[in-house]
Coordinates of C-alpha atoms in Angstrom, one line a residue:
Chain A
M1 CA -38.5 190.9 58.4
T2 CA -36.5 188.1 59.8
S3 CA -38.4 185.5 61.8
E4 CA -36.0 185.7 64.8
P5 CA -38.2 185.7 67.9
V6 CA -38.5 188.9 69.8
V7 CA -38.8 187.2 73.1
E8 CA -37.4 183.7 73.7
L9 CA -37.6 182.0 77.0
R10 CA -35.9 178.6 77.4
G11 CA -36.0 176.2 80.3
I12 CA -37.0 178.8 82.9
Y13 CA -37.0 177.7 86.5
T14 CA -38.1 180.2 89.2
R15 CA -38.3 179.4 92.9
F16 CA -39.3 181.6 95.8
G17 CA -37.9 179.7 98.8
E18 CA -39.6 176.4 98.8
V19 CA -42.2 177.4 96.2
T20 CA -41.5 176.6 92.6
V21 CA -43.3 179.1 90.3
H22 CA -41.9 178.1 86.9
R23 CA -40.7 174.7 86.0
D24 CA -38.9 174.2 82.7
L25 CA -40.9 177.0 81.0
S26 CA -40.3 177.8 77.4
L27 CA -42.0 180.4 75.2
S28 CA -41.0 182.0 71.9
I29 CA -42.8 185.1 70.6
A30 CA -42.4 186.2 67.0
P31 CA -42.4 189.8 65.8
G32 CA -45.8 191.3 65.3
Q33 CA -47.6 189.0 67.6
I34 CA -49.9 190.3 70.4
V35 CA -49.6 187.7 73.0
G36 CA -52.1 187.5 75.9
L37 CA -50.5 185.8 78.9
L38 CA -53.2 184.1 81.0
G39 CA -53.0 182.3 84.2
G40 CA -54.6 182.0 87.6
S41 CA -53.8 184.4 90.4
G42 CA -50.3 183.6 91.8
S43 CA -49.3 181.5 88.8
G44 CA -46.3 183.7 88.2
K45 CA -47.5 185.8 85.2
T46 CA -46.1 189.1 86.5
T47 CA -42.9 187.3 87.6
L48 CA -42.5 186.0 84.1
L49 CA -43.0 189.6 82.8
R50 CA -40.3 190.8 85.2
E51 CA -38.0 188.1 84.0
M52 CA -38.5 189.2 80.4
L53 CA -37.6 192.8 81.5
G54 CA -34.5 191.6 83.3
L55 CA -35.8 192.9 86.6
M56 CA -35.5 189.4 88.0
R57 CA -33.2 186.5 87.2
P58 CA -34.8 183.1 86.9
N59 CA -33.0 180.4 88.9
A60 CA -32.2 178.6 85.7
G61 CA -32.8 179.0 82.0
S62 CA -32.2 181.8 79.6
V63 CA -34.1 184.9 78.5
R64 CA -33.4 186.4 75.1
L65 CA -34.8 189.6 73.8
F66 CA -34.2 190.5 70.2
G67 CA -31.7 187.6 70.2
V68 CA -29.7 189.1 73.0
D69 CA -29.2 187.1 76.2
L70 CA -30.1 189.2 79.2
D71 CA -27.2 187.6 81.0
N72 CA -24.8 189.2 78.5
P73 CA -22.4 191.4 80.5
D74 CA -22.1 194.0 77.8
Q75 CA -23.6 197.2 79.4
L76 CA -24.1 199.1 76.1
L77 CA -25.8 196.1 74.5
Q78 CA -28.1 195.7 77.4
R79 CA -29.0 199.4 77.3
S80 CA -29.8 199.3 73.6
V81 CA -32.0 196.3 74.2
R82 CA -33.8 198.1 77.0
R83 CA -34.5 201.1 74.7
R84 CA -36.3 198.8 72.3
L85 CA -39.0 197.8 74.8
G86 CA -41.6 199.7 76.7
M87 CA -43.2 198.5 79.9
L88 CA -46.6 199.5 81.3
F89 CA -46.5 198.7 85.0
Q90 CA -49.7 197.6 86.7
H91 CA -49.9 200.8 88.9
G92 CA -48.2 203.1 86.4
A93 CA -45.0 203.5 88.3
L94 CA -44.9 207.2 87.3
F95 CA -42.1 209.3 88.8
S96 CA -44.1 211.1 91.5
A97 CA -41.7 214.0 91.6
L98 CA -42.1 214.8 87.9
S99 CA -45.0 216.3 86.1
V100 CA -46.9 214.3 83.5
F101 CA -45.0 216.1 80.7
D102 CA -41.6 215.4 82.4
N103 CA -42.5 211.8 83.0
I104 CA -43.0 211.2 79.3
A105 CA -40.1 213.4 78.3
F106 CA -37.8 211.6 80.7
P107 CA -36.8 208.7 78.6
L108 CA -36.4 211.0 75.6
R109 CA -34.2 213.4 77.5
E110 CA -32.1 210.5 78.6
L111 CA -31.1 209.8 75.0
R112 CA -29.3 213.2 75.2
C113 CA -29.5 213.9 71.5
L114 CA -33.0 215.3 70.9
D115 CA -33.6 219.0 71.3
E116 CA -36.3 220.4 73.5
D117 CA -38.7 221.4 70.6
W118 CA -38.5 217.8 69.3
I119 CA -39.1 216.4 72.7
R120 CA -42.1 218.7 73.3
R121 CA -43.7 217.7 70.0
L122 CA -43.2 214.0 70.7
V123 CA -44.6 214.3 74.2
H124 CA -47.7 216.2 72.9
L125 CA -48.0 213.5 70.3
K126 CA -48.0 210.8 72.8
L127 CA -50.4 212.7 75.0
A128 CA -52.7 213.0 72.0
M129 CA -52.3 209.3 71.3
V130 CA -53.6 208.4 74.7
E131 CA -56.3 211.0 74.5
L132 CA -55.0 213.5 76.9
E133 CA -54.9 217.2 76.5
P134 CA -51.6 219.1 76.2
G135 CA -52.7 221.0 79.4
H136 CA -52.6 217.7 81.3
G137 CA -48.9 217.8 80.9
A138 CA -48.6 220.2 83.8
L139 CA -50.3 217.9 86.3
M140 CA -48.4 215.9 88.9
P141 CA -49.0 212.1 89.1
A142 CA -50.7 212.5 92.5
E143 CA -53.4 214.7 90.9
L144 CA -54.4 212.1 88.3
S145 CA -57.2 209.6 88.4
G146 CA -56.5 205.9 88.1
G147 CA -57.3 205.8 84.4
M148 CA -55.3 208.8 83.6
V149 CA -52.3 207.3 85.4
K150 CA -52.6 204.3 83.2
R151 CA -52.7 206.4 80.0
V152 CA -49.8 208.5 81.1
A153 CA -47.9 205.4 81.9
L154 CA -48.7 204.0 78.4
A155 CA -47.6 207.3 76.8
R156 CA -44.3 207.0 78.7
A157 CA -43.9 203.4 77.7
L158 CA -44.4 204.5 74.0
A159 CA -42.1 207.5 74.3
L160 CA -39.1 205.6 72.9
E161 CA -41.1 204.1 70.0
P162 CA -40.5 200.6 71.3
E163 CA -40.6 197.5 69.2
L164 CA -41.7 195.4 72.1
L165 CA -44.4 196.5 74.5
L166 CA -45.0 194.7 77.8
L167 CA -48.3 195.4 79.5
D168 CA -49.2 194.3 83.0
E169 CA -52.9 194.4 83.5
P170 CA -53.3 197.3 81.0
T171 CA -57.1 197.7 81.3
A172 CA -57.6 196.9 85.0
G173 CA -59.2 199.9 86.6
L174 CA -60.5 201.4 83.4
D175 CA -64.1 201.7 82.6
P176 CA -65.3 199.5 79.7
D177 CA -65.4 202.4 77.3
R178 CA -61.9 203.5 78.1
S179 CA -60.6 200.0 77.9
Q180 CA -62.1 199.6 74.5
N181 CA -60.4 202.8 73.5
F182 CA -57.2 201.4 74.9
V183 CA -57.6 198.2 72.9
D184 CA -58.2 200.2 69.7
L185 CA -55.2 202.4 70.5
V186 CA -52.8 199.5 71.0
A187 CA -54.2 197.7 68.0
S188 CA -53.7 200.7 65.7
L189 CA -50.2 201.3 67.1
Q190 CA -49.4 197.7 66.5
Q191 CA -50.5 198.0 62.9
S192 CA -48.6 201.2 62.2
L193 CA -45.5 200.3 64.0
G194 CA -45.4 196.6 63.8
L195 CA -45.2 196.3 67.6
T196 CA -44.8 193.1 69.4
V197 CA -47.0 193.1 72.5
V198 CA -47.0 190.8 75.5
M199 CA -49.7 191.5 78.0
V200 CA -50.9 190.0 81.2
T201 CA -54.6 190.5 81.6
H202 CA -57.6 189.1 83.4
D203 CA -60.0 191.1 81.2
L204 CA -61.6 188.8 78.7
A205 CA -62.8 191.6 76.5
T206 CA -59.3 193.1 76.2
L207 CA -57.9 189.6 75.5
A208 CA -60.6 188.9 72.9
G209 CA -60.3 192.3 71.3
L210 CA -56.5 192.6 71.1
A211 CA -54.6 189.4 71.3
S212 CA -53.6 187.5 68.3
H213 CA -52.0 184.7 70.3
V214 CA -52.7 183.4 73.7
A215 CA -50.3 181.7 76.1
V216 CA -51.7 179.9 79.1
L217 CA -49.5 179.6 82.2
A218 CA -50.6 176.8 84.5
E219 CA -49.0 174.0 86.4
Q220 CA -45.8 176.0 86.4
H221 CA -45.3 176.1 82.6
I222 CA -47.0 177.2 79.4
V223 CA -49.7 174.6 78.9
A224 CA -51.0 176.1 75.7
F225 CA -49.6 178.6 73.2
G226 CA -50.9 179.5 69.8
P227 CA -53.3 181.6 67.8
K228 CA -56.2 182.8 70.0
E229 CA -58.9 180.7 68.2
N230 CA -56.9 177.5 68.7
V231 CA -56.2 178.0 72.4
M232 CA -59.5 179.3 73.4
T233 CA -61.3 176.4 71.9
S234 CA -58.9 173.8 73.3
D235 CA -60.1 171.5 76.0
H236 CA -57.4 172.0 78.5
P237 CA -59.2 172.1 81.9
F238 CA -57.6 175.4 82.9
V239 CA -58.8 177.0 79.6
T240 CA -62.3 175.7 79.9
G241 CA -62.4 176.8 83.6
F242 CA -61.0 180.3 82.9
F243 CA -63.3 181.2 80.1
G244 CA -66.3 179.4 81.2
A245 CA -69.1 178.5 78.9
D246 CA -69.1 181.6 76.8
R247 CA -65.6 181.3 75.4
R248 CA -66.8 180.8 71.9
K249 CA -68.9 184.0 72.2
L250 CA -65.7 186.0 72.8
L251 CA -64.2 185.0 69.5
Chain B
M1 CA -33.5 193.5 62.0
I2 CA -33.0 197.3 61.7
S3 CA -31.8 198.8 58.4
A4 CA -30.2 202.1 58.7
P5 CA -32.1 205.2 57.5
R6 CA -30.9 206.5 54.2
L7 CA -31.5 209.7 52.3
Q8 CA -30.8 210.2 48.6
L9 CA -30.9 213.6 46.9
E10 CA -30.9 213.7 43.1
S11 CA -31.8 216.8 41.2
G12 CA -34.6 218.0 43.4
N13 CA -35.7 214.5 44.1
V14 CA -35.4 213.2 47.7
S15 CA -36.0 209.6 48.4
L16 CA -35.9 208.1 51.8
S17 CA -35.3 204.4 52.5
G18 CA -34.5 202.2 55.4
D19 CA -36.1 202.3 58.8
W20 CA -36.8 205.8 60.0
T21 CA -37.3 205.0 63.6
L22 CA -35.8 206.5 66.8
A23 CA -33.7 203.5 67.5
A24 CA -32.4 203.4 63.9
M25 CA -31.7 207.1 63.7
L26 CA -29.9 207.4 67.0
P27 CA -26.4 206.5 65.9
E28 CA -26.3 209.0 63.1
I29 CA -28.8 211.6 64.2
T30 CA -26.7 214.7 63.6
D31 CA -25.7 213.5 60.1
L32 CA -29.3 212.9 59.2
Q33 CA -30.3 216.3 60.5
S34 CA -27.7 218.1 58.5
A35 CA -28.5 216.0 55.4
L36 CA -32.2 217.0 55.7
A37 CA -31.3 220.6 56.2
V38 CA -29.7 221.0 52.8
V39 CA -32.7 219.6 50.9
P40 CA -34.2 222.5 48.9
S41 CA -37.8 223.4 49.9
T42 CA -39.2 222.8 46.4
A43 CA -37.9 219.2 46.3
H44 CA -40.1 216.2 45.5
W45 CA -40.2 213.9 48.5
N46 CA -40.4 210.2 47.7
L47 CA -41.2 208.2 50.8
S48 CA -42.5 205.2 49.1
G49 CA -39.4 203.2 49.7
L50 CA -39.5 203.8 53.4
G51 CA -39.3 200.8 55.7
R52 CA -40.8 201.9 59.0
L53 CA -41.6 205.4 60.1
D54 CA -42.3 206.3 63.7
S55 CA -43.5 209.5 65.2
A56 CA -40.0 210.7 66.2
A57 CA -38.9 210.5 62.6
A58 CA -42.2 212.1 61.5
V59 CA -41.6 215.0 63.8
L60 CA -38.1 215.4 62.4
L61 CA -39.5 215.4 58.8
W62 CA -42.3 217.7 59.7
R63 CA -40.0 220.3 61.3
N64 CA -37.8 220.0 58.3
W65 CA -40.7 220.8 56.1
G66 CA -41.3 224.0 58.0
R67 CA -44.5 222.7 59.6
S68 CA -46.4 222.3 56.4
W69 CA -46.9 219.6 53.8
P70 CA -44.2 219.7 51.1
V71 CA -45.3 220.7 47.6
S72 CA -45.0 217.2 46.2
L73 CA -44.9 214.1 48.4
E74 CA -45.1 210.5 47.6
V75 CA -45.9 208.3 50.6
S76 CA -47.7 205.1 51.4
E77 CA -51.0 205.3 53.3
P78 CA -49.9 204.0 56.7
H79 CA -47.0 206.4 56.7
R80 CA -49.2 209.3 55.7
T81 CA -51.3 208.7 58.8
V82 CA -48.2 208.8 61.0
L83 CA -47.3 212.1 59.4
A84 CA -50.8 213.4 59.6
R85 CA -50.9 212.7 63.3
V86 CA -47.9 215.0 63.7
A87 CA -49.4 217.6 61.3
D88 CA -52.7 217.6 63.3
L89 CA -50.8 218.5 66.5
P90 CA -51.7 222.1 67.5
D91 CA -48.5 224.1 67.2
V92 CA -48.8 225.5 70.7
V93 CA -45.9 226.2 72.9
L94 CA -47.3 226.1 76.4
P95 CA -45.8 229.0 78.3
H96 CA -43.4 227.7 80.9
E97 CA -44.8 229.2 84.1
R98 CA -41.9 230.5 86.1
V99 CA -43.0 232.5 89.1
R100 CA -40.6 235.2 90.0
L101 CA -40.2 235.5 93.7
S102 CA -39.8 238.9 95.1
P103 CA -38.2 239.1 98.6
V104 CA -41.5 240.1 100.1
L105 CA -43.3 237.1 98.6
L106 CA -40.5 234.9 99.7
A107 CA -40.7 236.2 103.3
G108 CA -44.4 236.0 103.3
G109 CA -44.4 232.5 102.0
L110 CA -41.9 231.4 104.7
A111 CA -44.0 233.1 107.4
L112 CA -47.1 231.4 106.2
K113 CA -45.3 228.1 106.1
A114 CA -44.0 228.6 109.6
L115 CA -47.5 229.5 110.8
G116 CA -49.0 226.4 109.1
N117 CA -46.4 224.2 110.8
L118 CA -47.1 225.8 114.1
R119 CA -50.8 225.2 113.6
G120 CA -50.2 221.6 112.7
L121 CA -48.0 221.1 115.8
V122 CA -50.7 222.6 118.0
A123 CA -53.2 220.3 116.3
V124 CA -51.1 217.2 116.9
F125 CA -50.5 218.3 120.5
G126 CA -54.2 218.9 121.1
Q127 CA -55.1 215.6 119.6
F128 CA -52.6 214.0 121.9
L129 CA -54.2 215.6 124.9
L130 CA -57.6 214.5 123.7
D131 CA -56.4 211.0 123.2
M132 CA -54.9 211.0 126.8
L133 CA -58.3 212.1 128.2
Y134 CA -60.1 209.4 126.1
L135 CA -57.7 206.8 127.4
L136 CA -58.1 207.9 131.0
R137 CA -61.8 207.2 130.6
H138 CA -61.3 204.0 128.5
P139 CA -58.1 202.5 129.8
R140 CA -58.8 199.2 128.1
E141 CA -58.2 200.8 124.7
F142 CA -54.6 201.7 125.6
P143 CA -52.5 200.7 122.5
A144 CA -50.2 198.6 124.6
R145 CA -48.6 196.6 121.7
E146 CA -47.8 199.7 119.7
F147 CA -46.5 201.5 122.8
S148 CA -44.1 198.6 123.7
A149 CA -43.0 198.3 120.0
N150 CA -42.1 202.0 120.0
L151 CA -40.4 201.8 123.3
Y152 CA -38.3 198.9 122.0
K153 CA -37.5 200.5 118.7
A154 CA -36.8 204.0 120.0
G155 CA -35.3 203.0 123.3
A156 CA -33.9 199.5 123.5
Q157 CA -32.4 199.5 120.0
A158 CA -30.8 202.8 120.6
L159 CA -28.8 201.6 123.6
P160 CA -25.6 200.5 121.7
V161 CA -25.2 203.6 119.6
T162 CA -25.9 206.0 122.5
A163 CA -23.5 204.1 124.7
L164 CA -20.7 204.3 122.2
V165 CA -21.2 208.1 121.6
G166 CA -21.6 208.7 125.3
F167 CA -18.4 206.8 126.2
L168 CA -16.3 208.7 123.6
I169 CA -17.7 212.1 124.6
G170 CA -17.0 211.4 128.3
I171 CA -13.4 210.4 127.5
T172 CA -12.9 213.5 125.3
I173 CA -14.3 216.0 127.8
S174 CA -12.5 214.5 130.7
Y175 CA -9.2 214.4 128.8
L176 CA -9.4 218.0 127.7
S177 CA -10.6 219.3 131.1
A178 CA -7.8 217.4 132.8
L179 CA -5.2 219.1 130.7
Q180 CA -6.5 222.5 131.8
L181 CA -7.2 221.7 135.4
R182 CA -3.7 220.3 135.9
N183 CA -2.2 223.7 135.1
F184 CA -4.1 225.2 138.0
G185 CA -3.5 222.2 140.3
A186 CA -7.3 221.8 140.5
D187 CA -7.3 218.2 139.5
L188 CA -10.0 217.3 141.9
F189 CA -12.6 219.6 140.2
I190 CA -12.8 217.2 137.3
V191 CA -15.6 215.5 139.3
N192 CA -17.6 218.7 139.3
I193 CA -17.0 219.6 135.7
L194 CA -17.9 216.2 134.4
G195 CA -20.8 215.6 136.7
I196 CA -22.6 218.9 136.1
S197 CA -21.9 219.1 132.4
I198 CA -22.8 215.6 131.5
I199 CA -25.8 215.0 133.8
R200 CA -27.3 218.4 133.4
E201 CA -26.5 219.4 129.8
L202 CA -24.7 217.0 127.6
G203 CA -26.6 213.8 128.3
P204 CA -30.0 215.1 127.4
V205 CA -28.9 217.1 124.4
L206 CA -26.7 214.3 123.0
V207 CA -29.4 211.8 123.3
A208 CA -31.9 214.2 121.8
V209 CA -29.7 214.8 118.7
L210 CA -29.1 211.1 118.3
V211 CA -32.8 210.2 118.7
A212 CA -34.0 212.9 116.4
G213 CA -31.8 211.5 113.7
R214 CA -32.6 207.9 114.5
S215 CA -36.2 207.7 115.6
G216 CA -37.6 211.0 114.6
S217 CA -36.8 210.5 110.9
A218 CA -38.1 206.9 111.1
M219 CA -41.4 208.1 112.5
T220 CA -41.8 210.7 109.8
A221 CA -41.0 208.3 107.1
Q222 CA -43.3 205.6 108.5
I223 CA -46.3 207.8 108.9
G224 CA -45.5 209.3 105.5
V225 CA -45.3 206.0 103.7
M226 CA -48.5 204.9 105.4
R227 CA -50.1 207.9 103.9
V228 CA -48.7 207.3 100.5
T229 CA -49.9 203.7 100.5
E230 CA -53.3 204.7 102.0
E231 CA -52.7 202.5 105.0
I232 CA -53.8 205.4 107.2
D233 CA -57.1 205.6 105.3
A234 CA -57.5 201.8 105.6
L235 CA -57.2 202.2 109.4
S236 CA -59.9 204.9 109.6
T237 CA -62.3 202.9 107.4
M238 CA -62.0 200.2 110.0
G239 CA -63.1 202.7 112.6
I240 CA -59.6 202.8 114.2
S241 CA -58.4 206.2 115.2
R242 CA -55.2 207.0 113.4
S243 CA -54.1 209.4 116.1
L244 CA -54.7 206.8 118.8
R245 CA -53.0 203.9 117.1
V246 CA -50.3 205.6 115.1
V247 CA -49.5 209.0 116.6
F248 CA -50.2 208.5 120.3
P249 CA -48.0 205.4 120.9
K250 CA -45.1 207.1 119.1
I251 CA -45.3 210.3 121.2
F252 CA -46.0 208.4 124.4
G253 CA -43.3 205.8 123.7
L254 CA -40.6 208.3 123.0
T255 CA -41.5 210.4 125.9
V256 CA -41.1 207.4 128.2
A257 CA -37.9 206.1 126.4
M258 CA -36.0 209.4 126.4
P259 CA -35.4 209.9 130.2
L260 CA -34.2 206.3 130.3
L261 CA -31.8 206.9 127.5
V262 CA -30.6 210.1 129.2
L263 CA -29.9 208.1 132.3
W264 CA -28.1 205.5 130.3
I265 CA -26.0 207.8 128.2
S266 CA -25.1 210.0 131.3
A267 CA -23.9 206.9 133.2
I268 CA -21.8 205.7 130.3
A269 CA -20.4 209.1 129.6
L270 CA -19.5 209.5 133.3
F271 CA -17.8 206.1 133.2
G272 CA -15.8 207.2 130.2
G273 CA -14.8 210.4 132.0
M274 CA -13.8 208.4 135.1
V275 CA -11.6 206.1 133.0
A276 CA -9.9 209.1 131.3
A277 CA -9.4 210.8 134.7
L278 CA -7.9 207.6 136.1
L279 CA -5.4 207.4 133.2
Q280 CA -4.7 211.1 132.9
L281 CA -4.8 212.4 136.5
D282 CA -4.5 209.2 138.5
L283 CA -7.8 209.9 140.1
S284 CA -9.1 206.6 141.5
L285 CA -12.6 205.4 140.5
S286 CA -13.7 205.1 144.1
Y287 CA -12.7 208.7 144.8
F288 CA -14.7 209.8 141.8
I289 CA -17.8 207.9 142.9
D290 CA -17.5 209.1 146.5
N291 CA -17.3 212.7 145.5
L292 CA -19.9 212.8 142.8
P293 CA -22.9 213.3 145.1
R294 CA -21.1 216.0 146.9
A295 CA -20.1 217.9 143.8
V296 CA -23.4 217.4 141.9
P297 CA -26.6 218.0 143.8
V298 CA -29.3 215.5 143.0
A299 CA -31.4 218.2 141.5
N300 CA -29.2 218.1 138.4
L301 CA -30.3 214.6 137.8
W302 CA -33.9 215.5 138.0
I303 CA -33.3 218.4 135.6
G304 CA -31.5 216.1 133.2
L305 CA -34.3 213.5 133.3
G306 CA -37.0 216.3 132.9
K307 CA -35.2 217.6 129.9
G308 CA -35.1 214.1 128.4
L309 CA -38.8 213.8 128.9
V310 CA -39.6 217.1 127.3
F311 CA -37.1 216.6 124.4
G312 CA -38.6 213.1 123.7
F313 CA -42.0 214.6 123.6
V314 CA -41.0 217.5 121.3
I315 CA -39.1 215.2 118.9
A316 CA -42.0 212.8 118.5
L317 CA -44.5 215.6 118.2
V318 CA -42.5 217.3 115.4
S319 CA -41.8 214.1 113.6
C320 CA -45.4 213.0 113.7
H321 CA -46.6 216.4 112.5
F322 CA -44.2 216.3 109.5
G323 CA -45.2 212.7 108.8
L324 CA -48.8 213.6 108.6
R325 CA -47.9 216.4 106.1
V326 CA -46.4 214.0 103.6
K327 CA -48.1 214.2 100.2
P328 CA -48.2 211.0 98.1
N329 CA -45.0 211.5 96.2
T330 CA -41.4 210.8 96.9
E331 CA -40.2 214.4 96.8
S332 CA -42.6 215.3 99.6
L333 CA -41.5 212.3 101.7
S334 CA -37.8 213.3 101.5
S335 CA -38.4 217.0 102.2
N336 CA -40.6 216.3 105.1
T337 CA -38.2 213.8 106.7
T338 CA -35.5 216.4 106.4
S339 CA -37.7 219.1 107.9
A340 CA -38.6 216.8 110.7
V341 CA -35.0 216.1 111.8
V342 CA -33.9 219.7 111.3
T343 CA -36.9 221.2 113.1
S344 CA -36.8 218.7 116.0
I345 CA -33.1 219.3 116.7
T346 CA -33.6 223.1 116.5
T347 CA -36.6 223.0 118.8
V348 CA -34.7 220.8 121.2
I349 CA -31.8 223.3 121.4
L350 CA -34.4 226.1 121.9
V351 CA -36.2 224.3 124.6
D352 CA -32.8 223.6 126.2
A353 CA -32.1 227.3 126.4
V354 CA -35.4 227.9 128.0
F355 CA -34.6 225.2 130.5
A356 CA -31.2 226.8 131.2
I357 CA -32.9 230.2 132.0
F358 CA -35.6 228.8 134.3
T359 CA -33.3 226.4 136.2
R360 CA -30.4 228.8 136.6
H361 CA -30.7 228.9 140.4
I362 CA -31.4 225.2 140.9
G363 CA -28.8 222.5 141.5
V364 CA -25.7 224.7 141.3
P365 CA -23.4 223.6 144.1
Q366 CA -22.5 226.4 146.6
L367 CA -18.9 226.3 147.5

């Protein structure tokens, strides 16, 4: 596998009116890494994630996914890049007019080259992966509990077999047991598919259990990035404040 | 980064190489399917040279194997787990429930829906009356800010568009009537025609249609979204009555705003008619204004304003009812907004007919 970074941010500046969120931020994520993005509330973690997705343009700087600049005007190229990533939104962002089955089948149907039987098997496979019954496929998003919404959203994010998975608060709102299952699930997927994962999380257990690398967003840029052990034992004031005294216990 | 999926068939020996992933397979998916289809069922499958294998490709292989493991298979352990996951999937086809609707069921469903809506309307109406009574006893709790906000949104902000529509309608009617009246030499009756038709009928109905589209839909959508985002629930947890703070000001506000809008649109439409009459029939403005009270008894104005009041009440009532029916999904929001506008316009026309019947002896000038 080539060592070309999956995600490469260079010199990102983001401003909301007078407020500068990111100042000369750079980050480069190699294939196969599971990066936990940390930062205080309002430090621009979700904004950074949205910029990686191309939902928002930074005021300056470049975002490259799989070596493709998101400012590249080639529509087909952009679409092929989008198909290689899956995003789990914080609140699921399921299509409320479609059933669970159709939600997961939606990106597959959009490819327009898989037959219904193939799609049905894939959808049931994804449902099984996130520990949902095939019968749950008939439910509407409004009938799901918070945790189920999250799992359906993950199943949809995984539908296209992405190489890059972006997770926004993946375990928020799940009970500890479920979030441990979630961590195991993503870890096993990562092993079998060689996924690259970028996640924003506040849950230390998730971070400790899943992340291989940690990026700390503070003071408008990435103050620390590296293997989990190195970052979590560093003496940066934000890191010590964030993890508190028991940071060594988490490792 | 991606190497294309390859398949080699040599004397009963199939070996796969490259990345068998959805992204890699997409460009040549039909070729791959046809290449897989010709592999004999007794072939030896060698998957050891495989790069990556995802579940989409695993499903493809599994279906190709006729939903069972091939006789001889050589595969690495991680890839075997991917295949096993597909193999473990119960081979169920969930029956697609498609309810066949008989005409009887359809009619019954529609009737039940209509009854449900009627019940909901009565409930909103009853709650409105209860809120009125409550406010009479506790006048300090009158939601003045919400009321004035609704008055401004539904009334003041509707002034330009109603003026434009009224002016153009006035010109059109005046112009068309003038063409006919001139044939009979009855030019002067333009004052009667315009006065009665606009003040009594067109003003209130035109405003009602405009307001139903403008403010009615906005009310439904606002209440609907508040339900979707649980804002309504947040209000009730603070001990604030949703009917008093959300529904009441809307109904009350529109009921007050509508007669004013009727007055406004009638005045503008009459002005438009006067201008057209001046240009077409050389009827001076002062003659028009002098003769208006004689041609149009003042009762017509009261009927027009009364209609406006009732129409405003009906539109707000219907819109709030449909807003409260919104379920937390986008489909329900759009269908309820549509229903709100369609139902309120239909109801307004219906009420207008009732008005016409009961006021048929009032305000008609005796010549």
